Amino acid sequence: MAIKLDPVIHVVSRLRIMTVLSKIGTQEQLSFEKLRTMLGMTSGNLSVHLTKLEDAGYVTMFKTFERRKPVTYVSVTSQGQAAFQLYLTNLKELLGED
Amino acid sequence: MSAQKTKELHTMKNEEGRQIQSEHSETVQVNGNSYPSDDSVITDPAHALGLVEAENRKLDALFASSGQNLYVTWGLVWVVAYLVLAISSLRNVGGPSGLAFTIYGLLLLAGVVVSIVCGVKSVHGRRGQSKVRGTVYGWSWCLAFVSGMFMCTGLVQRLNLSDDRIAILYNCIAVLIVGILYMSGSILDAFDLPMFLGGLLMLLMGMFMPFLSGTVGFFTMAVIGGGSFLLLAALVFRGRRGMGSTHTRR
């Protein structure tokens, strides 16, 4: 059976986003700005990819206010974490690694 | 942490798997490796794995950097502050001068301020358990030292201790607090062996501190106490360099 890599994750930007968010875990949230700085992406680009991941149920976005300024926090969902782990497993299998 | 983009002639497959070539495509640089642009579907699975590994290394190095800053700060504070006391006690028969104790206090205060700034910076833009743990741990240091120093002051007044014994008491309590907090800090996240060993070294040093009075005690605190902080910083730095240099480009 052919190994299929999750098309939602298998894009450079979304793979990088999922790597960062999965690393910090489902109990942690990163602000949009912090994530943008860490990945060196533009706000527009990050926003587009986060929306796609959110539509797939892989990330959740929380909008709040801090010092009267709107702030968005992002975190990976359990479903997203599981999808990312499966993606990595499939990837390694595809490459013939354990 | 910046991902540099460079435009170049690039060959990739589109979503239907057809080979396409685009002169407008970009590459993303992560840890010195280049990967297809942000919006590209990844054609080479090895690139995908390389990208994941590169991001993980970047994150590990980022998380380690705040610990390294704290170790350097406290290493320098301990070395300088206790050397000031040691040199002063060598020059004055009755123990360190008032000026030496003032410099010592100011240096400790500077260390606390730098630690707070580092702590706030490291959790900026984050919410969740790690922020709670970091804040509580930071406060534990502050409260433990305030409590410890109050205990020492109370004991000094009640037991009418000599200057030499006062210095021993303060040194012992400081080493005990640092040792215990280091060991508990080592299990805050993934087990941090260097931090645990640093705490263990402090506790071992604490066992000998009652027998090292005056100048020898201050020198020991400067060299072994301050030195252990700087050694931890060096270990973290080495680890970070390792994280940054082990590329697995495929």
mmCIF file of C-alpha atoms in Angstrom:
data_model
loop_
_atom_site.group_PDB
_atom_site.id
_atom_site.type_symbol
_atom_site.label_atom_id
_atom_site.label_comp_id
_atom_site.label_asym_id
_atom_site.label_seq_id
_atom_site.Cartn_x
_atom_site.Cartn_y
_atom_site.Cartn_z
ATOM 1 C CA MET A 1 0.000 0.000 0.000
ATOM 2 C CA ALA A 2 1.368 3.392 -1.013
ATOM 3 C CA ILE A 3 2.271 5.673 1.859
ATOM 4 C CA LYS A 4 0.348 8.932 1.675
ATOM 5 C CA LEU A 5 1.639 12.043 3.354
ATOM 6 C CA ASP A 6 -0.989 14.378 4.825
ATOM 7 C CA PRO A 7 -1.410 17.117 2.169
ATOM 8 C CA VAL A 8 -2.461 19.640 4.805
ATOM 9 C CA ILE A 9 0.926 19.352 6.520
ATOM 10 C CA HIS A 10 3.071 18.521 3.489
ATOM 11 C CA VAL A 11 3.732 22.150 2.547
ATOM 12 C CA VAL A 12 6.871 23.952 3.730
ATOM 13 C CA SER A 13 5.165 26.647 5.786
ATOM 14 C CA ARG A 14 2.583 24.393 7.378
ATOM 15 C CA LEU A 15 5.196 21.747 8.160
ATOM 16 C CA ARG A 16 7.319 24.363 9.935
ATOM 17 C CA ILE A 17 4.298 25.683 11.847
ATOM 18 C CA MET A 18 3.259 22.193 12.926
ATOM 19 C CA THR A 19 6.828 21.353 13.979
ATOM 20 C CA VAL A 20 7.006 24.377 16.277
ATOM 21 C CA LEU A 21 3.527 23.974 17.749
ATOM 22 C CA SER A 22 3.891 20.214 18.234
ATOM 23 C CA LYS A 23 7.222 20.726 19.960
ATOM 24 C CA ILE A 24 5.682 22.995 22.608
ATOM 25 C CA GLY A 25 2.637 20.706 22.963
ATOM 26 C CA THR A 26 -1.125 20.921 23.242
ATOM 27 C CA GLN A 27 -1.012 22.558 26.683
ATOM 28 C CA GLU A 28 0.987 25.540 25.411
ATOM 29 C CA GLN A 29 -0.008 28.529 23.332
ATOM 30 C CA LEU A 30 2.210 30.822 21.279
ATOM 31 C CA SER A 31 1.226 34.328 20.295
ATOM 32 C CA PHE A 32 0.823 34.932 16.573
ATOM 33 C CA GLU A 33 3.635 37.508 16.718
ATOM 34 C CA LYS A 34 6.030 35.183 18.544
ATOM 35 C CA LEU A 35 5.330 32.380 16.070
ATOM 36 C CA ARG A 36 5.771 34.778 13.155
ATOM 37 C CA THR A 37 9.143 35.926 14.532
ATOM 38 C CA MET A 38 10.298 32.369 15.208
ATOM 39 C CA LEU A 39 9.475 31.249 11.691
ATOM 40 C CA GLY A 40 10.536 34.448 9.926
ATOM 41 C CA MET A 41 7.274 34.552 7.971
ATOM 42 C CA THR A 42 5.115 37.494 6.934
ATOM 43 C CA SER A 43 1.882 38.067 8.844
ATOM 44 C CA GLY A 44 -0.218 37.477 5.723
ATOM 45 C CA ASN A 45 1.498 34.221 4.846
ATOM 46 C CA LEU A 46 1.323 32.883 8.397
ATOM 47 C CA SER A 47 -2.314 33.856 8.670
ATOM 48 C CA VAL A 48 -3.223 32.014 5.465
ATOM 49 C CA HIS A 49 -1.482 28.814 6.548
ATOM 50 C CA LEU A 50 -2.853 28.941 10.100
ATOM 51 C CA THR A 51 -6.357 29.277 8.700
ATOM 52 C CA LYS A 52 -5.814 26.151 6.582
ATOM 53 C CA LEU A 53 -4.531 24.250 9.606
ATOM 54 C CA GLU A 54 -7.430 25.522 11.704
ATOM 55 C CA ASP A 55 -9.921 24.437 9.028
ATOM 56 C CA ALA A 56 -8.395 20.949 9.209
ATOM 57 C CA GLY A 57 -8.788 20.970 13.003
ATOM 58 C CA TYR A 58 -5.033 20.834 13.564
ATOM 59 C CA VAL A 59 -4.624 24.146 15.393
ATOM 60 C CA THR A 60 -6.827 26.364 17.509
ATOM 61 C CA MET A 61 -6.638 30.139 17.608
ATOM 62 C CA PHE A 62 -7.623 32.154 20.662
ATOM 63 C CA LYS A 63 -8.277 35.858 20.337
ATOM 64 C CA THR A 64 -7.861 37.987 23.433
ATOM 65 C CA PHE A 65 -6.802 41.453 24.585
ATOM 66 C CA GLU A 66 -3.575 42.314 26.374
ATOM 67 C CA ARG A 67 -3.114 45.899 27.495
ATOM 68 C CA ARG A 68 -6.092 46.833 25.316
ATOM 69 C CA LYS A 69 -4.407 45.392 22.216
ATOM 70 C CA PRO A 70 -5.846 42.404 20.362
ATOM 71 C CA VAL A 71 -3.572 39.363 20.599
ATOM 72 C CA THR A 72 -4.048 35.996 18.931
ATOM 73 C CA TYR A 73 -2.653 32.855 20.532
ATOM 74 C CA VAL A 74 -2.208 29.610 18.623
ATOM 75 C CA SER A 75 -1.908 26.065 19.859
ATOM 76 C CA VAL A 76 -1.871 22.626 18.303
ATOM 77 C CA THR A 77 -4.902 20.428 18.967
ATOM 78 C CA SER A 78 -4.748 16.763 19.996
ATOM 79 C CA GLN A 79 -5.962 15.920 16.500
ATOM 80 C CA GLY A 80 -3.187 18.064 15.017
ATOM 81 C CA GLN A 81 -0.576 16.490 17.273
ATOM 82 C CA ALA A 82 -1.713 13.007 16.229
ATOM 83 C CA ALA A 83 -1.750 13.995 12.544
ATOM 84 C CA PHE A 84 1.766 15.387 12.827
ATOM 85 C CA GLN A 85 3.054 12.236 14.516
ATOM 86 C CA LEU A 86 1.447 10.114 11.803
ATOM 87 C CA TYR A 87 2.982 12.394 9.165
ATOM 88 C CA LEU A 88 6.436 11.900 10.707
ATOM 89 C CA THR A 89 5.949 8.142 10.950
ATOM 90 C CA ASN A 90 4.892 7.949 7.305
ATOM 91 C CA LEU A 91 7.736 10.225 6.272
ATOM 92 C CA LYS A 92 10.323 8.043 7.992
ATOM 93 C CA GLU A 93 8.741 4.915 6.567
ATOM 94 C CA LEU A 94 8.923 6.459 3.127
ATOM 95 C CA LEU A 95 12.612 7.161 3.672
ATOM 96 C CA GLY A 96 13.202 3.693 5.019
ATOM 97 C CA GLU A 97 13.966 4.883 8.552
ATOM 98 C CA ASP A 98 12.586 3.486 11.805
ATOM 99 C CA MET B 1 16.035 32.704 14.170
ATOM 100 C CA SER B 2 15.408 34.410 10.886
ATOM 101 C CA ALA B 3 14.578 32.356 7.884
ATOM 102 C CA GLN B 4 16.250 33.989 4.913
ATOM 103 C CA LYS B 5 14.644 33.739 1.548
ATOM 104 C CA THR B 6 16.548 33.619 -1.714
ATOM 105 C CA LYS B 7 15.094 33.656 -5.164
ATOM 106 C CA GLU B 8 16.449 31.042 -7.507
ATOM 107 C CA LEU B 9 15.550 28.846 -10.450
ATOM 108 C CA HIS B 10 13.699 25.986 -8.864
ATOM 109 C CA THR B 11 12.310 22.681 -10.077
ATOM 110 C CA MET B 12 9.415 21.103 -8.255
ATOM 111 C CA LYS B 13 6.241 19.115 -8.783
ATOM 112 C CA ASN B 14 2.834 20.690 -8.631
ATOM 113 C CA GLU B 15 -0.039 19.113 -6.679
ATOM 114 C CA GLU B 16 -0.861 16.754 -9.561
ATOM 115 C CA GLY B 17 2.717 15.476 -9.458
ATOM 116 C CA ARG B 18 3.755 17.126 -12.746
ATOM 117 C CA GLN B 19 7.320 18.470 -12.878
ATOM 118 C CA ILE B 20 7.276 22.249 -13.090
ATOM 119 C CA GLN B 21 10.064 24.786 -13.162
ATOM 120 C CA SER B 22 9.670 28.272 -11.855
ATOM 121 C CA GLU B 23 12.207 31.090 -11.912
ATOM 122 C CA HIS B 24 10.143 33.005 -9.383
ATOM 123 C CA SER B 25 10.143 30.337 -6.700
ATOM 124 C CA GLU B 26 12.014 31.048 -3.484
ATOM 125 C CA THR B 27 13.970 28.999 -1.007
ATOM 126 C CA VAL B 28 13.805 29.230 2.762
ATOM 127 C CA GLN B 29 17.055 29.018 4.712
ATOM 128 C CA VAL B 30 16.782 27.169 8.043
ATOM 129 C CA ASN B 31 19.989 26.553 10.011
ATOM 130 C CA GLY B 32 22.049 26.993 6.856
ATOM 131 C CA ASN B 33 20.002 24.527 4.807
ATOM 132 C CA SER B 34 17.788 25.693 1.980
ATOM 133 C CA TYR B 35 14.305 24.365 1.405
ATOM 134 C CA PRO B 36 11.619 25.140 -1.160
ATOM 135 C CA SER B 37 9.635 28.313 -0.593
ATOM 136 C CA ASP B 38 6.954 28.747 2.064
ATOM 137 C CA ASP B 39 4.028 27.886 -0.169
ATOM 138 C CA SER B 40 5.566 24.942 -1.991
ATOM 139 C CA VAL B 41 4.391 21.386 -1.751
ATOM 140 C CA ILE B 42 7.470 19.421 -0.703
ATOM 141 C CA THR B 43 8.612 17.080 -3.452
ATOM 142 C CA ASP B 44 11.478 15.406 -1.624
ATOM 143 C CA PRO B 45 10.510 13.590 1.608
ATOM 144 C CA ALA B 46 14.126 13.908 2.788
ATOM 145 C CA HIS B 47 13.729 17.677 2.591
ATOM 146 C CA ALA B 48 10.631 17.451 4.757
ATOM 147 C CA LEU B 49 12.467 15.453 7.421
ATOM 148 C CA GLY B 50 15.461 17.805 7.198
ATOM 149 C CA LEU B 51 13.139 20.759 7.700
ATOM 150 C CA VAL B 52 11.556 19.175 10.784
ATOM 151 C CA GLU B 53 14.956 18.378 12.272
ATOM 152 C CA ALA B 54 16.273 21.875 11.537
ATOM 153 C CA GLU B 55 13.249 23.498 13.209
ATOM 154 C CA ASN B 56 13.605 21.209 16.229
ATOM 155 C CA ARG B 57 17.260 22.132 16.619
ATOM 156 C CA LYS B 58 16.421 25.824 16.377
ATOM 157 C CA LEU B 59 13.784 25.456 19.084
ATOM 158 C CA ASP B 60 16.079 23.453 21.386
ATOM 159 C CA ALA B 61 18.756 26.126 21.043
ATOM 160 C CA LEU B 62 16.214 28.879 21.681
ATOM 161 C CA PHE B 63 14.884 27.246 24.846
ATOM 162 C CA ALA B 64 18.398 26.577 26.135
ATOM 163 C CA SER B 65 19.508 30.172 25.646
ATOM 164 C CA SER B 66 17.479 31.614 28.554
ATOM 165 C CA GLY B 67 19.055 29.098 30.971
ATOM 166 C CA GLN B 68 22.492 29.954 29.648
ATOM 167 C CA ASN B 69 21.938 33.693 30.255
ATOM 168 C CA LEU B 70 20.947 32.985 33.864
ATOM 169 C CA TYR B 71 23.973 30.762 34.499
ATOM 170 C CA VAL B 72 26.349 33.398 33.081
ATOM 171 C CA THR B 73 24.704 36.141 35.154
ATOM 172 C CA TRP B 74 24.849 34.236 38.441
ATOM 173 C CA GLY B 75 28.305 32.855 37.695
ATOM 174 C CA LEU B 76 29.691 36.362 37.249
ATOM 175 C CA VAL B 77 27.754 37.698 40.256
ATOM 176 C CA TRP B 78 29.056 34.942 42.561
ATOM 177 C CA VAL B 79 32.642 35.117 41.320
ATOM 178 C CA VAL B 80 32.894 38.923 41.601
ATOM 179 C CA ALA B 81 30.780 39.342 44.761
ATOM 180 C CA TYR B 82 32.573 36.651 46.780
ATOM 181 C CA LEU B 83 36.001 37.681 45.487
ATOM 182 C CA VAL B 84 35.266 41.211 46.738
ATOM 183 C CA LEU B 85 34.430 39.765 50.173
ATOM 184 C CA ALA B 86 37.474 37.460 50.127
ATOM 185 C CA ILE B 87 39.910 40.213 49.144
ATOM 186 C CA SER B 88 38.373 42.602 51.646
ATOM 187 C CA SER B 89 38.613 40.015 54.447
ATOM 188 C CA LEU B 90 42.278 39.514 53.565
ATOM 189 C CA ARG B 91 42.939 43.223 53.991
ATOM 190 C CA ASN B 92 40.830 43.765 57.129
ATOM 191 C CA VAL B 93 41.457 41.834 60.305
ATOM 192 C CA GLY B 94 37.832 41.901 61.494
ATOM 193 C CA GLY B 95 36.390 40.511 58.245
ATOM 194 C CA PRO B 96 35.132 42.220 55.063
ATOM 195 C CA SER B 97 34.555 45.982 55.159
ATOM 196 C CA GLY B 98 31.160 47.649 54.959
ATOM 197 C CA LEU B 99 31.954 48.776 51.403
ATOM 198 C CA ALA B 100 32.655 45.163 50.400
ATOM 199 C CA PHE B 101 29.293 44.035 51.811
ATOM 200 C CA THR B 102 27.573 46.936 49.993
ATOM 201 C CA ILE B 103 29.153 45.883 46.655
ATOM 202 C CA TYR B 104 28.179 42.266 47.403
ATOM 203 C CA GLY B 105 24.552 43.296 48.073
ATOM 204 C CA LEU B 106 24.373 45.478 44.951
ATOM 205 C CA LEU B 107 25.754 42.674 42.781
ATOM 206 C CA LEU B 108 23.177 40.202 44.149
ATOM 207 C CA LEU B 109 20.447 42.769 43.503
ATOM 208 C CA ALA B 110 21.722 43.232 39.927
ATOM 209 C CA GLY B 111 21.612 39.435 39.512
ATOM 210 C CA VAL B 112 17.984 39.351 40.672
ATOM 211 C CA VAL B 113 17.027 42.166 38.246
ATOM 212 C CA VAL B 114 18.749 40.442 35.283
ATOM 213 C CA SER B 115 17.084 37.117 36.241
ATOM 214 C CA ILE B 116 13.641 38.747 36.285
ATOM 215 C CA VAL B 117 14.253 40.382 32.881
ATOM 216 C CA CYS B 118 15.502 37.046 31.426
ATOM 217 C CA GLY B 119 12.516 35.198 32.928
ATOM 218 C CA VAL B 120 9.989 37.667 31.533
ATOM 219 C CA LYS B 121 11.650 37.603 28.094
ATOM 220 C CA SER B 122 11.729 33.803 27.955
ATOM 221 C CA VAL B 123 7.967 33.451 28.543
ATOM 222 C CA HIS B 124 6.935 36.490 26.470
ATOM 223 C CA GLY B 125 4.417 35.496 23.817
ATOM 224 C CA ARG B 126 3.649 32.170 25.513
ATOM 225 C CA ARG B 127 0.687 30.988 27.553
ATOM 226 C CA GLY B 128 0.152 27.698 29.298
ATOM 227 C CA GLN B 129 1.750 25.357 31.797
ATOM 228 C CA SER B 130 5.357 26.330 31.044
ATOM 229 C CA LYS B 131 4.608 29.981 31.799
ATOM 230 C CA VAL B 132 2.966 29.018 35.109
ATOM 231 C CA ARG B 133 5.858 26.699 35.989
ATOM 232 C CA GLY B 134 8.459 29.324 35.063
ATOM 233 C CA THR B 135 6.726 32.039 37.076
ATOM 234 C CA VAL B 136 6.289 29.824 40.153
ATOM 235 C CA TYR B 137 9.895 28.631 39.911
ATOM 236 C CA GLY B 138 11.143 32.216 39.598
ATOM 237 C CA TRP B 139 9.164 33.207 42.679
ATOM 238 C CA SER B 140 10.501 30.147 44.522
ATOM 239 C CA TRP B 141 14.039 31.496 44.123
ATOM 240 C CA CYS B 142 13.025 34.915 45.334
ATOM 241 C CA LEU B 143 11.019 33.659 48.328
ATOM 242 C CA ALA B 144 13.592 31.021 49.285
ATOM 243 C CA PHE B 145 16.362 33.629 49.424
ATOM 244 C CA VAL B 146 14.243 36.160 51.323
ATOM 245 C CA SER B 147 13.227 33.438 53.808
ATOM 246 C CA GLY B 148 16.780 32.101 54.094
ATOM 247 C CA MET B 149 18.304 35.513 54.695
ATOM 248 C CA PHE B 150 15.642 36.343 57.322
ATOM 249 C CA MET B 151 16.433 33.030 59.049
ATOM 250 C CA CYS B 152 20.121 33.902 59.083
ATOM 251 C CA THR B 153 19.457 37.391 60.454
ATOM 252 C CA GLY B 154 17.231 35.930 63.190
ATOM 253 C CA LEU B 155 19.807 33.304 64.137
ATOM 254 C CA VAL B 156 22.595 35.894 64.187
ATOM 255 C CA GLN B 157 20.610 38.040 66.614
ATOM 256 C CA ARG B 158 19.447 35.170 68.855
ATOM 257 C CA LEU B 159 22.741 33.273 69.006
ATOM 258 C CA ASN B 160 24.972 36.339 69.170
ATOM 259 C CA LEU B 161 27.351 34.861 66.577
ATOM 260 C CA SER B 162 30.839 36.163 65.822
ATOM 261 C CA ASP B 163 31.553 37.764 62.419
ATOM 262 C CA ASP B 164 33.329 34.628 61.263
ATOM 263 C CA ARG B 165 30.368 32.386 62.141
ATOM 264 C CA ILE B 166 27.900 34.839 60.582
ATOM 265 C CA ALA B 167 29.739 34.528 57.263
ATOM 266 C CA ILE B 168 29.691 30.719 57.522
ATOM 267 C CA LEU B 169 25.967 30.678 58.299
ATOM 268 C CA TYR B 170 25.053 32.933 55.347
ATOM 269 C CA ASN B 171 27.272 30.947 52.960
ATOM 270 C CA CYS B 172 25.801 27.608 54.069
ATOM 271 C CA ILE B 173 22.195 28.756 53.692
ATOM 272 C CA ALA B 174 22.900 30.318 50.256
ATOM 273 C CA VAL B 175 24.531 27.119 48.993
ATOM 274 C CA LEU B 176 21.727 24.948 50.393
ATOM 275 C CA ILE B 177 19.012 27.046 48.723
ATOM 276 C CA VAL B 178 20.797 27.125 45.357
ATOM 277 C CA GLY B 179 21.489 23.379 45.502
ATOM 278 C CA ILE B 180 17.880 22.403 46.279
ATOM 279 C CA LEU B 181 16.396 24.818 43.733
ATOM 280 C CA TYR B 182 18.802 23.654 41.042
ATOM 281 C CA MET B 183 17.846 20.050 41.614
ATOM 282 C CA SER B 184 14.125 20.831 41.565
ATOM 283 C CA GLY B 185 14.622 23.039 38.478
ATOM 284 C CA SER B 186 16.264 20.153 36.658
ATOM 285 C CA ILE B 187 12.940 18.296 36.518
ATOM 286 C CA LEU B 188 10.715 21.237 35.516
ATOM 287 C CA ASP B 189 10.665 20.121 31.886
ATOM 288 C CA ALA B 190 12.645 17.291 30.356
ATOM 289 C CA PHE B 191 15.300 16.114 32.845
ATOM 290 C CA ASP B 192 18.221 18.548 32.765
ATOM 291 C CA LEU B 193 21.301 16.569 33.860
ATOM 292 C CA PRO B 194 23.817 19.500 33.954
ATOM 293 C CA MET B 195 21.429 21.468 36.165
ATOM 294 C CA PHE B 196 20.912 18.481 38.459
ATOM 295 C CA LEU B 197 24.674 17.979 38.743
ATOM 296 C CA GLY B 198 25.113 21.697 39.445
ATOM 297 C CA GLY B 199 22.645 21.361 42.342
ATOM 298 C CA LEU B 200 24.411 18.255 43.601
ATOM 299 C CA LEU B 201 27.760 20.054 43.533
ATOM 300 C CA MET B 202 26.248 22.905 45.557
ATOM 301 C CA LEU B 203 24.911 20.510 48.193
ATOM 302 C CA LEU B 204 28.276 18.758 48.397
ATOM 303 C CA MET B 205 29.975 22.115 48.791
ATOM 304 C CA GLY B 206 27.450 22.987 51.525
ATOM 305 C CA MET B 207 28.621 19.985 53.545
ATOM 306 C CA PHE B 208 32.128 21.442 53.710
ATOM 307 C CA MET B 209 31.187 25.103 54.106
ATOM 308 C CA PRO B 210 30.909 25.009 57.958
ATOM 309 C CA PHE B 211 34.582 24.069 58.087
ATOM 310 C CA LEU B 212 35.703 26.824 55.679
ATOM 311 C CA SER B 213 35.673 30.049 57.574
ATOM 312 C CA GLY B 214 36.445 33.641 56.549
ATOM 313 C CA THR B 215 38.576 34.236 53.505
ATOM 314 C CA VAL B 216 38.801 30.544 52.521
ATOM 315 C CA GLY B 217 34.998 30.268 52.622
ATOM 316 C CA PHE B 218 34.552 33.336 50.413
ATOM 317 C CA PHE B 219 37.151 32.080 47.939
ATOM 318 C CA THR B 220 35.434 28.685 47.836
ATOM 319 C CA MET B 221 32.090 30.344 47.136
ATOM 320 C CA ALA B 222 33.677 32.423 44.349
ATOM 321 C CA VAL B 223 35.636 29.644 42.677
ATOM 322 C CA ILE B 224 33.468 26.541 43.159
ATOM 323 C CA GLY B 225 30.070 28.253 43.536
ATOM 324 C CA GLY B 226 30.520 30.860 40.787
ATOM 325 C CA GLY B 227 32.584 28.414 38.769
ATOM 326 C CA SER B 228 29.809 25.820 38.758
ATOM 327 C CA PHE B 229 27.362 28.391 37.325
ATOM 328 C CA LEU B 230 29.864 29.297 34.592
ATOM 329 C CA LEU B 231 30.550 25.622 33.916
ATOM 330 C CA LEU B 232 26.814 25.040 33.454
ATOM 331 C CA ALA B 233 26.698 28.007 31.042
ATOM 332 C CA ALA B 234 29.587 26.486 29.078
ATOM 333 C CA LEU B 235 27.833 23.085 28.948
ATOM 334 C CA VAL B 236 24.612 24.680 27.702
ATOM 335 C CA PHE B 237 26.595 26.710 25.137
ATOM 336 C CA ARG B 238 28.299 23.543 23.919
ATOM 337 C CA GLY B 239 24.941 21.814 23.694
ATOM 338 C CA ARG B 240 23.483 24.723 21.717
ATOM 339 C CA ARG B 241 26.427 24.686 19.298
ATOM 340 C CA GLY B 242 25.889 20.952 18.888
ATOM 341 C CA MET B 243 22.224 21.550 18.148
ATOM 342 C CA GLY B 244 23.114 24.165 15.537
ATOM 343 C CA SER B 245 25.899 22.254 13.836
ATOM 344 C CA THR B 246 24.489 18.758 13.447
ATOM 345 C CA HIS B 247 22.884 19.256 10.063
ATOM 346 C CA THR B 248 21.258 16.261 8.537
ATOM 347 C CA ARG B 249 20.675 17.603 5.078
ATOM 348 C CA ARG B 250 19.560 14.881 2.783
#
